[in-house]
Amino acid sequence: MHARARSATADCPHCGSRPDRVHGRYMRRLADSSVGGARVVIELLVRRFKCLNPVCPAVTFAEQIAGLTIPPARYTPLVCEQLASIALAPAGRAGARLARILGLRVAKDTLLRMVRSIPEEPAGQIRVLGVDDFALRKGDSYATILVDLERRCPVDVLPGRDAEPLAAWLKHHPAVEIICRDRAGAYAEGARRGFPQAVQVTDAWHLWHNLGEARTASSVEAGRA
Ligand SMILES: [Zn+2]
């Protein structure tokens, strides 16, 4: 869309005067909300005015159109709002709220179903594997997450946090060279049973955590002595 302001003057942002002497023009491109699924770009012909107030620090200034331009942004205020909502909204309930903002009515369960129906990329060959447990229900049931640490993406979830499922998984993934795990004995045992050739290392978080615990313990000992 092509647009230009019809008013003869514009407010100087520095002194508030309304000069009418046009100094020059330039084209500004603004992305606006889509129409019928088509991308909309507003090509706005912006005038640069000469401020005639002798005490004003501005020599010239570009006009701003209320509701359409925000000085440095390449988006209209409407798109800025929509993008902020998208940045904040994941799937489910929040996604449904976002869709409503975009003029689309959709239930959260439909959105979750859509996310689940996206085909998963095959994991491929994993060389460096991260293993850690996480709580499904805090303090009640746990699972094990496997992460391809080179591609930084989760590749599988195993039931529980015992050695056997990990050992079975490793037998089917012989490309693993390094296993990064916490200090729990179960994963060490699973890695040893499943793939003894792999190098086992402790992940950085658990290393610092253990160091912190050891330091606290030794200061308590020193205090007692
Ligand atoms: Zn001015």
mmCIF file of C-alpha atoms and ligand atoms in Angstrom:
data_model
loop_
_atom_site.group_PDB
_atom_site.id
_atom_site.type_symbol
_atom_site.label_atom_id
_atom_site.label_comp_id
_atom_site.label_asym_id
_atom_site.label_seq_id
_atom_site.Cartn_x
_atom_site.Cartn_y
_atom_site.Cartn_z
ATOM 1 C CA MET A 1 0.000 0.000 0.000
ATOM 2 C CA HIS A 2 1.199 3.490 -0.746
ATOM 3 C CA ALA A 3 0.399 6.234 1.723
ATOM 4 C CA ARG A 4 1.205 9.823 2.534
ATOM 5 C CA ALA A 5 -0.036 12.291 5.165
ATOM 6 C CA ARG A 6 -2.583 14.869 3.982
ATOM 7 C CA SER A 7 -1.979 17.516 6.664
ATOM 8 C CA ALA A 8 -0.005 20.559 5.550
ATOM 9 C CA THR A 9 2.083 20.733 8.725
ATOM 10 C CA ALA A 10 3.689 18.447 11.313
ATOM 11 C CA ASP A 11 4.641 18.839 14.994
ATOM 12 C CA CYS A 12 8.332 19.483 15.621
ATOM 13 C CA PRO A 13 9.263 16.830 18.232
ATOM 14 C CA HIS A 14 11.751 19.222 19.859
ATOM 15 C CA CYS A 15 9.841 22.502 20.269
ATOM 16 C CA GLY A 16 6.250 21.627 19.401
ATOM 17 C CA SER A 17 5.927 24.290 16.685
ATOM 18 C CA ARG A 18 4.110 23.357 13.468
ATOM 19 C CA PRO A 19 6.191 24.433 10.512
ATOM 20 C CA ASP A 20 4.875 23.957 6.967
ATOM 21 C CA ARG A 21 8.110 24.276 5.026
ATOM 22 C CA VAL A 22 8.974 20.878 3.499
ATOM 23 C CA HIS A 23 12.696 20.261 3.305
ATOM 24 C CA GLY A 24 12.592 16.900 1.477
ATOM 25 C CA ARG A 25 10.839 13.543 1.172
ATOM 26 C CA TYR A 26 11.835 9.898 1.510
ATOM 27 C CA MET A 27 10.139 6.500 1.387
ATOM 28 C CA ARG A 28 9.656 4.515 4.605
ATOM 29 C CA ARG A 29 8.567 0.867 4.484
ATOM 30 C CA LEU A 30 6.395 -0.457 7.339
ATOM 31 C CA ALA A 31 5.239 -4.051 7.755
ATOM 32 C CA ASP A 32 1.555 -4.152 8.693
ATOM 33 C CA SER A 33 -0.846 -6.915 9.710
ATOM 34 C CA SER A 34 -1.647 -9.388 6.894
ATOM 35 C CA VAL A 35 -4.868 -9.170 4.883
ATOM 36 C CA GLY A 36 -6.419 -12.406 3.618
ATOM 37 C CA GLY A 37 -3.150 -14.188 4.348
ATOM 38 C CA ALA A 38 -1.191 -11.762 2.160
ATOM 39 C CA ARG A 39 1.752 -9.822 3.567
ATOM 40 C CA VAL A 40 1.116 -6.107 3.757
ATOM 41 C CA VAL A 41 3.817 -3.474 3.424
ATOM 42 C CA ILE A 42 2.960 0.197 3.683
ATOM 43 C CA GLU A 43 5.208 2.420 1.618
ATOM 44 C CA LEU A 44 4.849 5.723 3.377
ATOM 45 C CA LEU A 45 6.083 8.905 1.733
ATOM 46 C CA VAL A 46 7.535 10.778 4.696
ATOM 47 C CA ARG A 47 8.180 14.508 4.593
ATOM 48 C CA ARG A 48 11.118 16.114 6.321
ATOM 49 C CA PHE A 49 10.183 19.567 7.601
ATOM 50 C CA LYS A 50 12.402 22.531 8.336
ATOM 51 C CA CYS A 51 11.806 23.887 11.853
ATOM 52 C CA LEU A 52 11.555 27.697 11.628
ATOM 53 C CA ASN A 53 11.847 28.317 15.401
ATOM 54 C CA PRO A 54 15.244 30.104 15.767
ATOM 55 C CA VAL A 55 15.839 28.738 19.302
ATOM 56 C CA CYS A 56 14.901 25.122 18.461
ATOM 57 C CA PRO A 57 17.874 22.686 18.365
ATOM 58 C CA ALA A 58 16.274 20.828 15.434
ATOM 59 C CA VAL A 59 17.118 22.085 11.962
ATOM 60 C CA THR A 60 14.898 19.537 10.214
ATOM 61 C CA PHE A 61 12.721 16.653 11.454
ATOM 62 C CA ALA A 62 10.787 13.775 9.873
ATOM 63 C CA GLU A 63 7.024 13.703 10.369
ATOM 64 C CA GLN A 64 5.493 10.877 12.458
ATOM 65 C CA ILE A 65 1.965 9.612 11.821
ATOM 66 C CA ALA A 66 0.020 8.810 14.993
ATOM 67 C CA GLY A 67 -1.089 5.160 15.038
ATOM 68 C CA LEU A 68 1.143 4.263 12.091
ATOM 69 C CA THR A 69 4.773 5.083 12.870
ATOM 70 C CA ILE A 70 6.972 4.608 15.926
ATOM 71 C CA PRO A 71 10.278 6.429 15.238
ATOM 72 C CA PRO A 72 12.798 3.576 14.859
ATOM 73 C CA ALA A 73 10.398 0.649 14.163
ATOM 74 C CA ARG A 74 9.934 -0.996 10.770
ATOM 75 C CA TYR A 75 6.506 -2.282 11.911
ATOM 76 C CA THR A 76 3.217 -0.537 12.497
ATOM 77 C CA PRO A 77 2.132 -0.336 16.179
ATOM 78 C CA LEU A 78 -0.469 -3.064 15.475
ATOM 79 C CA VAL A 79 2.198 -5.522 14.255
ATOM 80 C CA CYS A 80 4.500 -4.571 17.149
ATOM 81 C CA GLU A 81 1.706 -5.614 19.532
ATOM 82 C CA GLN A 82 1.041 -8.873 17.676
ATOM 83 C CA LEU A 83 4.726 -9.785 17.574
ATOM 84 C CA ALA A 84 5.084 -9.117 21.294
ATOM 85 C CA SER A 85 2.155 -11.479 21.902
ATOM 86 C CA ILE A 86 3.711 -14.162 19.689
ATOM 87 C CA ALA A 87 7.029 -13.855 21.504
ATOM 88 C CA LEU A 88 5.259 -14.497 24.807
ATOM 89 C CA ALA A 89 2.895 -17.277 23.728
ATOM 90 C CA PRO A 90 3.689 -20.968 23.488
ATOM 91 C CA ALA A 91 1.110 -23.565 22.441
ATOM 92 C CA GLY A 92 -2.049 -24.463 24.393
ATOM 93 C CA ARG A 93 -4.024 -21.927 26.351
ATOM 94 C CA ALA A 94 -1.599 -19.057 25.666
ATOM 95 C CA GLY A 95 -1.549 -19.937 21.976
ATOM 96 C CA ALA A 96 -5.342 -19.828 21.858
ATOM 97 C CA ARG A 97 -5.276 -16.382 23.436
ATOM 98 C CA LEU A 98 -2.741 -15.279 20.830
ATOM 99 C CA ALA A 99 -4.865 -16.642 17.993
ATOM 100 C CA ARG A 100 -7.827 -14.667 19.266
ATOM 101 C CA ILE A 101 -5.699 -11.506 19.120
ATOM 102 C CA LEU A 102 -4.942 -12.378 15.481
ATOM 103 C CA GLY A 103 -8.655 -12.790 14.752
ATOM 104 C CA LEU A 104 -8.647 -16.620 14.766
ATOM 105 C CA ARG A 105 -10.846 -18.666 17.066
ATOM 106 C CA VAL A 106 -9.211 -21.931 18.123
ATOM 107 C CA ALA A 107 -9.346 -24.184 21.207
ATOM 108 C CA LYS A 108 -6.185 -24.879 23.196
ATOM 109 C CA ASP A 109 -6.584 -28.651 22.676
ATOM 110 C CA THR A 110 -6.681 -28.146 18.908
ATOM 111 C CA LEU A 111 -3.415 -26.195 19.116
ATOM 112 C CA LEU A 112 -1.784 -28.927 21.218
ATOM 113 C CA ARG A 113 -2.990 -31.532 18.719
ATOM 114 C CA MET A 114 -1.449 -29.502 15.900
ATOM 115 C CA VAL A 115 1.891 -29.345 17.750
ATOM 116 C CA ARG A 116 1.808 -33.127 18.347
ATOM 117 C CA SER A 117 1.011 -33.834 14.684
ATOM 118 C CA ILE A 118 4.145 -32.047 13.424
ATOM 119 C CA PRO A 119 6.385 -34.907 12.214
ATOM 120 C CA GLU A 120 9.531 -35.399 14.281
ATOM 121 C CA GLU A 121 12.875 -35.136 12.581
ATOM 122 C CA PRO A 122 14.811 -38.414 12.733
ATOM 123 C CA ALA A 123 17.462 -38.168 15.465
ATOM 124 C CA GLY A 124 20.294 -39.324 13.183
ATOM 125 C CA GLN A 125 23.691 -40.324 14.542
ATOM 126 C CA ILE A 126 24.364 -39.037 18.050
ATOM 127 C CA ARG A 127 28.006 -38.693 19.111
ATOM 128 C CA VAL A 128 27.700 -36.769 22.394
ATOM 129 C CA LEU A 129 24.732 -37.763 24.546
ATOM 130 C CA GLY A 130 23.444 -35.927 27.593
ATOM 131 C CA VAL A 131 21.451 -37.955 30.167
ATOM 132 C CA ASP A 132 19.462 -36.478 33.022
ATOM 133 C CA ASP A 133 16.336 -37.203 35.019
ATOM 134 C CA PHE A 134 13.314 -34.958 35.415
ATOM 135 C CA ALA A 135 10.169 -35.130 37.532
ATOM 136 C CA LEU A 136 6.857 -35.892 35.852
ATOM 137 C CA ARG A 137 5.127 -35.386 39.202
ATOM 138 C CA LYS A 138 7.406 -33.753 41.749
ATOM 139 C CA GLY A 139 8.818 -36.370 44.082
ATOM 140 C CA ASP A 140 6.433 -38.985 42.717
ATOM 141 C CA SER A 141 7.457 -40.238 39.297
ATOM 142 C CA TYR A 142 10.545 -39.538 37.228
ATOM 143 C CA ALA A 143 11.699 -40.023 33.641
ATOM 144 C CA THR A 144 15.025 -39.779 31.831
ATOM 145 C CA ILE A 145 15.667 -37.288 29.047
ATOM 146 C CA LEU A 146 18.301 -37.934 26.386
ATOM 147 C CA VAL A 147 19.782 -34.930 24.589
ATOM 148 C CA ASP A 148 21.985 -34.710 21.515
ATOM 149 C CA LEU A 149 24.463 -32.230 22.981
ATOM 150 C CA GLU A 150 26.051 -31.329 19.646
ATOM 151 C CA ARG A 151 22.754 -30.396 18.018
ATOM 152 C CA ARG A 152 21.360 -29.189 21.369
ATOM 153 C CA CYS A 153 18.035 -30.968 21.001
ATOM 154 C CA PRO A 154 16.212 -33.662 23.001
ATOM 155 C CA VAL A 155 16.084 -37.008 21.193
ATOM 156 C CA ASP A 156 14.216 -39.363 23.500
ATOM 157 C CA VAL A 157 12.487 -39.832 26.844
ATOM 158 C CA LEU A 158 12.889 -43.083 28.782
ATOM 159 C CA PRO A 159 10.628 -44.322 31.599
ATOM 160 C CA GLY A 160 12.015 -44.004 35.139
ATOM 161 C CA ARG A 161 15.634 -43.229 36.006
ATOM 162 C CA ASP A 162 17.122 -46.701 36.223
ATOM 163 C CA ALA A 163 20.057 -48.270 34.419
ATOM 164 C CA GLU A 164 18.189 -50.773 32.246
ATOM 165 C CA PRO A 165 16.253 -48.509 29.813
ATOM 166 C CA LEU A 166 19.423 -46.474 29.167
ATOM 167 C CA ALA A 167 21.487 -49.627 28.574
ATOM 168 C CA ALA A 168 18.864 -50.921 26.114
ATOM 169 C CA TRP A 169 18.736 -47.569 24.297
ATOM 170 C CA LEU A 170 22.537 -47.387 23.972
ATOM 171 C CA LYS A 171 22.688 -50.866 22.414
ATOM 172 C CA HIS A 172 20.686 -49.458 19.475
ATOM 173 C CA HIS A 173 22.797 -46.296 19.159
ATOM 174 C CA PRO A 174 26.405 -47.395 18.712
ATOM 175 C CA ALA A 175 27.578 -44.011 17.344
ATOM 176 C CA VAL A 176 27.618 -42.533 20.870
ATOM 177 C CA GLU A 177 31.195 -41.724 21.915
ATOM 178 C CA ILE A 178 30.697 -39.525 24.970
ATOM 179 C CA ILE A 179 27.977 -39.742 27.631
ATOM 180 C CA CYS A 180 27.499 -36.686 29.786
ATOM 181 C CA ARG A 181 25.562 -37.572 32.941
ATOM 182 C CA ASP A 182 24.952 -36.651 36.565
ATOM 183 C CA ARG A 183 26.697 -38.467 39.378
ATOM 184 C CA ALA A 184 23.851 -40.950 39.912
ATOM 185 C CA GLY A 185 25.084 -44.522 39.876
ATOM 186 C CA ALA A 186 22.168 -45.774 37.770
ATOM 187 C CA TYR A 187 23.175 -43.871 34.640
ATOM 188 C CA ALA A 188 26.844 -44.858 35.077
ATOM 189 C CA GLU A 189 25.744 -48.463 35.337
ATOM 190 C CA GLY A 190 23.365 -48.128 32.338
ATOM 191 C CA ALA A 191 26.110 -46.573 30.204
ATOM 192 C CA ARG A 192 28.616 -49.263 31.233
ATOM 193 C CA ARG A 193 26.189 -52.078 30.474
ATOM 194 C CA GLY A 194 24.804 -50.595 27.259
ATOM 195 C CA PHE A 195 27.953 -49.264 25.694
ATOM 196 C CA PRO A 196 31.172 -49.727 27.718
ATOM 197 C CA GLN A 197 33.385 -48.112 25.013
ATOM 198 C CA ALA A 198 31.756 -44.692 25.490
ATOM 199 C CA VAL A 199 33.590 -42.140 27.617
ATOM 200 C CA GLN A 200 31.533 -41.007 30.609
ATOM 201 C CA VAL A 201 31.846 -37.434 31.829
ATOM 202 C CA THR A 202 30.052 -35.478 34.541
ATOM 203 C CA ASP A 203 27.985 -32.543 33.325
ATOM 204 C CA ALA A 204 29.150 -29.075 34.342
ATOM 205 C CA TRP A 205 26.116 -28.309 36.526
ATOM 206 C CA HIS A 206 26.519 -31.422 38.695
ATOM 207 C CA LEU A 207 30.298 -30.886 38.911
ATOM 208 C CA TRP A 208 29.812 -27.371 40.354
ATOM 209 C CA HIS A 209 26.967 -28.592 42.550
ATOM 210 C CA ASN A 210 29.175 -31.343 44.033
ATOM 211 C CA LEU A 211 32.046 -28.898 44.533
ATOM 212 C CA GLY A 212 29.695 -26.496 46.323
ATOM 213 C CA GLU A 213 28.441 -29.281 48.606
ATOM 214 C CA ALA A 214 31.995 -30.429 49.377
ATOM 215 C CA ARG A 215 33.052 -26.868 50.251
ATOM 216 C CA THR A 216 30.040 -26.381 52.557
ATOM 217 C CA ALA A 217 30.787 -29.717 54.247
ATOM 218 C CA SER A 218 34.473 -28.853 54.765
ATOM 219 C CA SER A 219 33.631 -25.402 56.228
ATOM 220 C CA VAL A 220 31.234 -27.073 58.681
ATOM 221 C CA GLU A 221 34.018 -29.522 59.649
ATOM 222 C CA ALA A 222 36.477 -26.635 60.095
ATOM 223 C CA GLY A 223 33.912 -24.775 62.233
ATOM 224 C CA ARG A 224 33.546 -27.828 64.503
ATOM 225 C CA ALA A 225 37.336 -28.214 64.825
HETATM 226 ZN ZN ZN B 1 11.453 22.840 16.407
#
